[in-house]
């Protein structure tokens, strides 16, 4: 995983402050613009500035996710970290399981933790926004990776990011994926020097996991708010929460291109999406030449005749406008 880009912010020609400092997230006002600047077909990692206290003092680190179940949009993994003796800061901010809080309350807490000095001096955080495109390709490629594997790899990768940034981690608390005992044993093998606790409902038990949960949930919500459809889909289209039971999501999934299917917002590896395609999408057949036809191809000497009609390999061929307009790309692995 790559670290978040440090983008140069150019001054406004009228002398006003830019609407958002695109290189860093400093609250709600910069969260959406930062995410909108990323390619939503690819996953990315964002790491906040690291408070000096988090480098000097032993820290507790929490891990949680948002968006594991929906058929639409990214899954976001989040971590938060703070000195062990700064629990009062976590309490003051009002951390609780993000799923138990209203959207307005979650956003208020996220804004406070990124703007108030007492918070920025003792709390850091990071998220990985895992694109629906990457989720689908991981689950459908020849050597499949389950959603649990994608989740664990993301959590482990974020912990490594914190270590590389100099965070002095002493304790790690994780909201479980699968059986907590197996997950905890796996993490202990990778991070033997940390006290590690993996538990169900950790986001409602440990304040630092609640902080990670809020970072993940608010980031996912804003990723959906600023989603850019590259396939020509109406940008004002309503797609709902992404959960299969949501009537708005059901309506959105019922209307798609019968040849090319869904836009990249949809996790096409989900049975909800594949079942919808099975019912309405056109069947597509690909003809393969059999071995006899291949052997019968005309050749001259030891070279294939087709060689003389092939384009120069060094020539940069421009892809047809049809494919460029629909953002169709070659895939290296299926």
C-alpha positions as a printed Julia matrix, in Angstrom:
334×3 Matrix{Float64}:
   0.0     0.0     0.0
   1.23    3.46   -0.84
   1.19    6.43    1.51
  -1.1     9.35    0.85
   0.29   11.91   -1.61
   1.55   15.28   -0.38
  -0.05   17.55   -2.95
   1.08   21.14   -3.42
  -1.62   23.69   -2.67
  -1.35   26.67   -5.0
  -2.56   30.06   -3.76
  -5.85   31.37   -5.06
  -5.31   34.02   -7.78
  -7.71   36.34   -5.94
  -5.65   36.1    -2.77
  -8.21   33.98   -0.9
  -7.49   30.76    0.93
  -8.11   27.64   -1.18
 -11.42   25.89   -0.5
  -9.56   22.82    0.79
  -5.96   21.93    1.4
  -6.01   18.91   -0.85
  -2.78   17.41    0.55
  -4.0    16.94    4.13
  -7.28   16.22    5.88
  -7.86   18.76    8.63
 -11.57   18.26    9.26
 -14.82   17.66    7.42
 -14.26   20.57    5.04
 -11.13   18.92    3.6
 -12.17   15.26    3.88
 -14.51   15.18    0.87
 -12.22   17.16   -1.47
  -9.25   14.96   -0.56
 -11.16   11.76   -1.31
 -12.59   13.25   -4.52
  -9.03   13.84   -5.75
  -8.28   10.1    -5.6
  -8.99    7.58   -8.36
 -12.06    5.74   -7.02
 -11.18    2.64   -9.06
  -8.1     2.16   -6.86
  -7.54    1.76   -3.14
  -5.54    4.33   -1.2
  -4.19    4.96    2.3
  -4.28    8.23    4.23
  -2.19    8.76    7.38
  -2.68   11.81    9.57
   0.16   13.84   11.04
   1.75   11.98   13.96
   1.59   13.85   17.3
   4.98   14.0    19.03
   3.39   12.5    22.14
   2.54    9.38   20.12
   6.22    8.96   19.31
   7.49    9.65   22.82
   4.96    7.76   24.97
   3.59    4.19   24.84
   0.39    4.19   22.82
  -2.79    2.22   22.45
  -3.98    1.57   18.87
  -7.49    0.54   17.77
  -8.66   -1.05   14.5
 -12.14   -1.17   12.98
 -13.89   -1.07    9.6
 -16.94    0.38    7.88
 -18.78   -0.86    4.83
 -18.03   -4.56    4.95
 -21.55   -5.7     4.05
 -22.9    -3.26    1.4
 -23.01   -4.17   -2.29
 -21.99   -0.59   -3.19
 -18.96    1.55   -2.5
 -15.64    1.02   -0.74
 -14.86   -0.82    2.45
 -12.83    1.41    4.74
 -10.44    0.22    7.42
  -9.42    2.68   10.1
  -6.91    2.89   12.93
  -6.59    5.46   15.71
  -3.77    5.76   18.24
  -3.13    7.78   21.38
  -0.88    7.62   24.47
  -2.18    5.12   27.02
  -2.5     7.83   29.69
  -4.66   10.08   27.47
  -7.97    8.25   27.9
  -9.45   11.47   29.22
  -9.03   13.02   25.75
 -10.93   10.13   24.15
 -13.71   10.51   26.72
 -13.86   14.27   26.26
 -14.41   13.84   22.51
 -17.31   11.48   23.2
 -16.13    8.39   21.34
 -18.59    5.53   21.12
 -19.38    2.85   18.56
 -19.93    4.8    15.33
 -22.91    2.62   14.39
 -24.68    3.77   17.57
 -24.22    7.46   16.79
 -26.12    9.64   14.35
 -24.31   10.77   11.21
 -24.31   14.33   12.53
 -22.67   13.27   15.82
 -20.03   11.15   14.08
 -19.09   14.04   11.82
 -18.92   16.46   14.74
 -16.53   14.16   16.65
 -14.38   13.62   13.54
 -14.18   17.37   12.99
 -13.24   18.03   16.63
 -10.5    15.37   16.67
  -8.89   17.01   13.62
  -9.24   20.66   14.66
  -9.03   20.97   18.44
  -5.48   21.35   19.74
  -6.07   19.08   22.74
  -7.05   16.32   20.29
  -4.46   16.8    17.52
  -1.69   16.87   20.12
  -2.52   13.38   21.37
  -4.49   11.46   18.7
  -3.47   10.25   15.25
  -5.37    8.13   12.74
  -5.23    6.48    9.34
  -7.63    4.85    6.89
  -7.39    2.57    3.91
 -10.21    3.12    1.42
 -10.5    -0.21   -0.41
 -12.24    0.37   -3.72
 -15.18   -1.82   -4.79
 -13.18   -2.57   -7.92
 -10.28   -4.02   -5.89
 -12.65   -5.96   -3.63
 -14.36   -7.58   -6.62
 -11.15   -8.44   -8.45
  -9.63   -9.93   -5.27
 -12.62  -12.2    -4.76
 -13.03  -13.25   -8.41
  -9.48  -13.65   -9.66
  -8.02  -17.1   -10.29
  -6.17  -17.21   -6.94
  -9.05  -15.84   -4.89
  -8.71  -13.73   -1.75
 -11.69  -13.82    0.58
 -13.14  -10.67    2.11
 -11.69  -11.8     5.45
  -8.21  -11.94    3.9
  -8.65   -8.51    2.33
  -9.79   -7.18    5.73
  -6.94   -8.7     7.72
  -4.32   -7.56    5.2
  -5.68   -4.02    5.43
  -5.59   -3.98    9.23
  -2.06   -5.41    9.32
  -0.92   -2.95    6.66
  -2.26    0.03    8.61
  -0.51   -1.11   11.8
   2.74   -1.37    9.82
   2.14    2.16    8.49
   1.85    3.48   12.05
   5.05    1.68   13.08
   6.93    3.08   10.05
   5.72    6.58   10.95
   7.25    6.25   14.41
   4.18    5.59   16.57
   5.27    3.99   19.87
   2.69    1.19   19.97
   2.31   -0.85   23.15
  -1.27   -2.19   22.96
  -3.52   -3.05   20.01
  -7.3    -3.59   20.15
  -9.12   -4.96   17.11
 -12.78   -5.49   16.27
 -12.72   -9.08   15.04
 -13.09  -10.52   11.56
 -14.05  -14.18   11.93
 -13.12  -16.15   15.09
 -11.3   -13.74   17.44
  -8.92  -16.41   18.79
  -7.46  -17.23   15.35
  -7.18  -13.57   14.36
  -5.49  -12.7    17.65
  -3.0   -15.56   17.28
  -2.16  -14.39   13.75
  -1.55  -10.81   14.89
   0.62  -11.94   17.8
   2.88  -13.83   15.4
   3.29  -10.69   13.28
   3.57   -8.22   16.19
   5.07  -10.22   19.1
   6.09   -7.12   21.08
   2.57   -5.71   21.43
  -0.2    -6.6    23.82
  -2.96   -7.6    21.4
  -6.68   -8.03   22.06
  -9.11   -9.11   19.36
 -12.73   -9.13   20.42
 -16.3    -9.02   19.16
 -17.96   -5.61   19.52
 -14.61   -4.07   20.43
 -15.91   -0.77   19.02
 -18.4    -0.54   21.87
 -15.92   -1.74   24.53
 -12.69    0.15   23.85
 -12.62    3.91   23.26
  -9.66    3.73   20.87
 -11.51    1.22   18.66
 -14.51    3.56   18.7
 -12.2     6.32   17.45
 -11.01    4.08   14.61
 -14.62    3.17   13.84
 -15.63    6.83   13.49
 -12.68    7.58   11.2
 -13.62    4.63    8.99
 -17.35    5.34    8.94
 -17.09    9.08    8.25
 -14.51    8.45    5.51
 -16.76    5.9     3.81
 -19.82    8.17    4.04
 -17.91   10.99    2.35
 -16.41    8.67   -0.26
 -19.98    7.93   -1.36
 -21.02   11.58   -1.23
 -18.23   12.64   -3.62
 -18.32    9.54   -5.85
 -17.61   10.33   -9.51
 -19.17    8.02  -12.09
 -16.67    7.58  -14.91
 -19.06    5.47  -16.98
 -21.45    8.27  -17.89
 -24.01    7.42  -15.19
 -26.2    10.35  -14.16
 -24.22   12.0   -11.3
 -27.51   12.86   -9.55
 -28.66    9.22   -9.46
 -29.71    7.95   -6.02
 -28.14    4.67   -4.91
 -29.02    4.56   -1.22
 -26.98    3.01    1.58
 -25.64    0.12   -0.48
 -27.25   -2.53    1.68
 -29.28   -5.07   -0.33
 -32.42   -4.44    1.74
 -32.46   -0.71    0.98
 -35.28   -0.03   -1.57
 -33.26    2.83   -3.17
 -30.29    0.48   -3.62
 -32.59   -2.2    -5.06
 -33.92    0.29   -7.61
 -30.4     1.37   -8.55
 -29.29   -2.26   -9.04
 -32.27   -2.89  -11.3
 -31.14   -0.35  -13.89
 -27.83   -1.08  -15.62
 -26.19   -1.39  -19.03
 -27.22   -4.81  -20.33
 -23.88   -5.31  -22.1
 -21.36   -3.75  -19.7
 -23.27   -4.18  -16.44
 -22.8    -1.96  -13.4
 -20.57    1.08  -12.83
 -17.52    0.61  -10.64
 -19.42    1.75   -7.6
 -20.91   -1.77   -7.44
 -19.08   -4.76   -6.0
 -19.82   -7.13   -8.85
 -18.51  -10.08   -6.82
 -21.57   -9.79   -4.51
 -24.32  -12.31   -5.23
 -26.89   -9.47   -5.15
 -25.17   -7.89   -8.16
 -24.42  -11.11  -10.04
 -28.01  -12.33   -9.62
 -29.32   -9.06  -11.06
 -27.0    -9.47  -14.07
 -28.07  -13.07  -14.57
 -31.69  -11.98  -14.89
 -31.36   -9.06  -17.29
 -27.89   -8.76  -18.84
 -27.16  -10.01  -22.36
 -25.22  -13.25  -22.65
 -21.82  -12.76  -24.24
 -19.95  -15.56  -25.99
 -16.26  -15.55  -26.84
 -15.09  -17.75  -29.72
 -11.74  -19.47  -29.25
  -9.83  -21.03  -32.1
  -9.2   -24.7   -31.46
  -5.79  -26.29  -31.7
  -6.35  -27.65  -35.22
  -7.13  -24.17  -36.54
  -4.07  -22.81  -34.8
  -1.85  -25.44  -36.38
  -3.35  -24.82  -39.82
  -2.45  -21.11  -39.86
  -0.37  -20.18  -42.9
   3.32  -19.63  -42.21
   6.34  -18.75  -44.29
   9.43  -20.71  -43.29
   9.53  -20.69  -39.48
   7.65  -17.4   -39.1
   3.91  -16.85  -38.93
   2.4   -15.04  -41.89
   0.46  -12.82  -39.49
   3.75  -11.28  -38.41
   3.88   -9.25  -41.63
   0.52   -7.66  -40.88
   1.18   -6.84  -37.22
   1.88   -3.33  -36.0
   5.36   -2.38  -34.92
   5.7    -3.39  -31.25
   7.44   -0.12  -30.51
   4.59    1.89  -31.97
   2.31    3.55  -29.42
  -1.16    2.58  -30.57
  -4.04    4.81  -29.53
  -6.99    2.89  -28.11
 -10.29    3.24  -29.93
 -12.52    6.08  -28.78
 -15.26    3.57  -27.87
 -13.06    2.05  -25.13
 -11.67    5.38  -23.93
 -15.13    6.92  -23.42
 -16.27    3.95  -21.33
 -13.03    3.79  -19.31
 -12.5     0.14  -20.27
  -9.03   -1.03  -19.32
  -6.88   -4.08  -19.87
  -6.6    -6.36  -16.84
  -3.37   -8.15  -16.04
  -4.97  -10.89  -13.95
  -8.44  -12.35  -13.59
